[in-house]
Structures are given as structure tokens and as C-alpha cells.
Amino acid sequence: MIQNPSSVSESGFSVSWSNHVDSLMKLYSWLCKQYGLKDELGNKPKVTFL
């Protein structure tokens, strides 16, 4: 939902918000951490020790 689309161009006017998507993802991750929720959208590497 957040990433559709990253830019729009119509009648010579263009809008791009790819940088804002990164900011929204960081805010979402921070809010999840603050409220003790699982970050379902983050692409963080996972390491499992056996």
C-alpha cells in the first residue's frame, strides 16, 4: 500500500515520493519498537544461532 506508485507524471507535472517511503518505513519501525509490536514490513536480516 505504501509503495504504490513511487512517482506520478501527468500533463507535464511530476511528483515523486520514494524518499518519503523510506521515512515512513523508519517511522513505522520506530513506532513498532515503542509499542512493543512486531515490525511486519521491515527487511531486516535475521540470524539464527544453532
XYZ file of C-alpha atoms in Angstrom:
50
model
C 0.000 0.000 0.000
C 2.740 2.477 0.900
C 4.887 1.775 -2.157
C 2.296 2.175 -4.973
C 3.489 4.012 -7.103
C 6.761 5.806 -6.357
C 6.167 8.565 -8.916
C 3.314 10.067 -10.941
C 3.587 12.168 -14.088
C 0.647 13.839 -15.791
C 0.321 16.840 -18.137
C 3.937 17.893 -17.625
C 3.671 17.742 -13.816
C 5.634 15.098 -11.940
C 5.546 14.005 -8.293
C 7.950 11.532 -6.701
C 7.887 10.310 -3.116
C 10.390 7.452 -2.937
C 12.325 9.311 -0.199
C 9.122 9.687 1.773
C 8.524 5.940 1.616
C 11.861 5.383 3.364
C 10.899 7.931 6.015
C 7.509 6.285 6.538
C 9.145 2.877 6.903
C 11.560 4.242 9.512
C 8.665 5.850 11.399
C 6.667 2.612 11.264
C 9.650 0.624 12.565
C 10.231 3.115 15.379
C 6.551 3.070 16.393
C 6.543 -0.736 16.436
C 9.567 -0.679 18.723
C 7.991 1.946 21.007
C 4.754 -0.030 21.399
C 6.340 -3.477 21.551
C 4.823 -4.619 18.259
C 6.391 -6.869 15.627
C 7.695 -4.943 12.615
C 5.991 -6.818 9.754
C 7.241 -4.522 6.971
C 10.936 -4.175 7.754
C 13.522 -6.028 5.684
C 15.988 -6.671 8.453
C 18.473 -9.525 8.172
C 17.790 -12.390 10.558
C 20.479 -14.528 12.155
C 19.776 -17.837 13.858
C 22.391 -19.344 16.151
C 22.262 -23.127 16.471
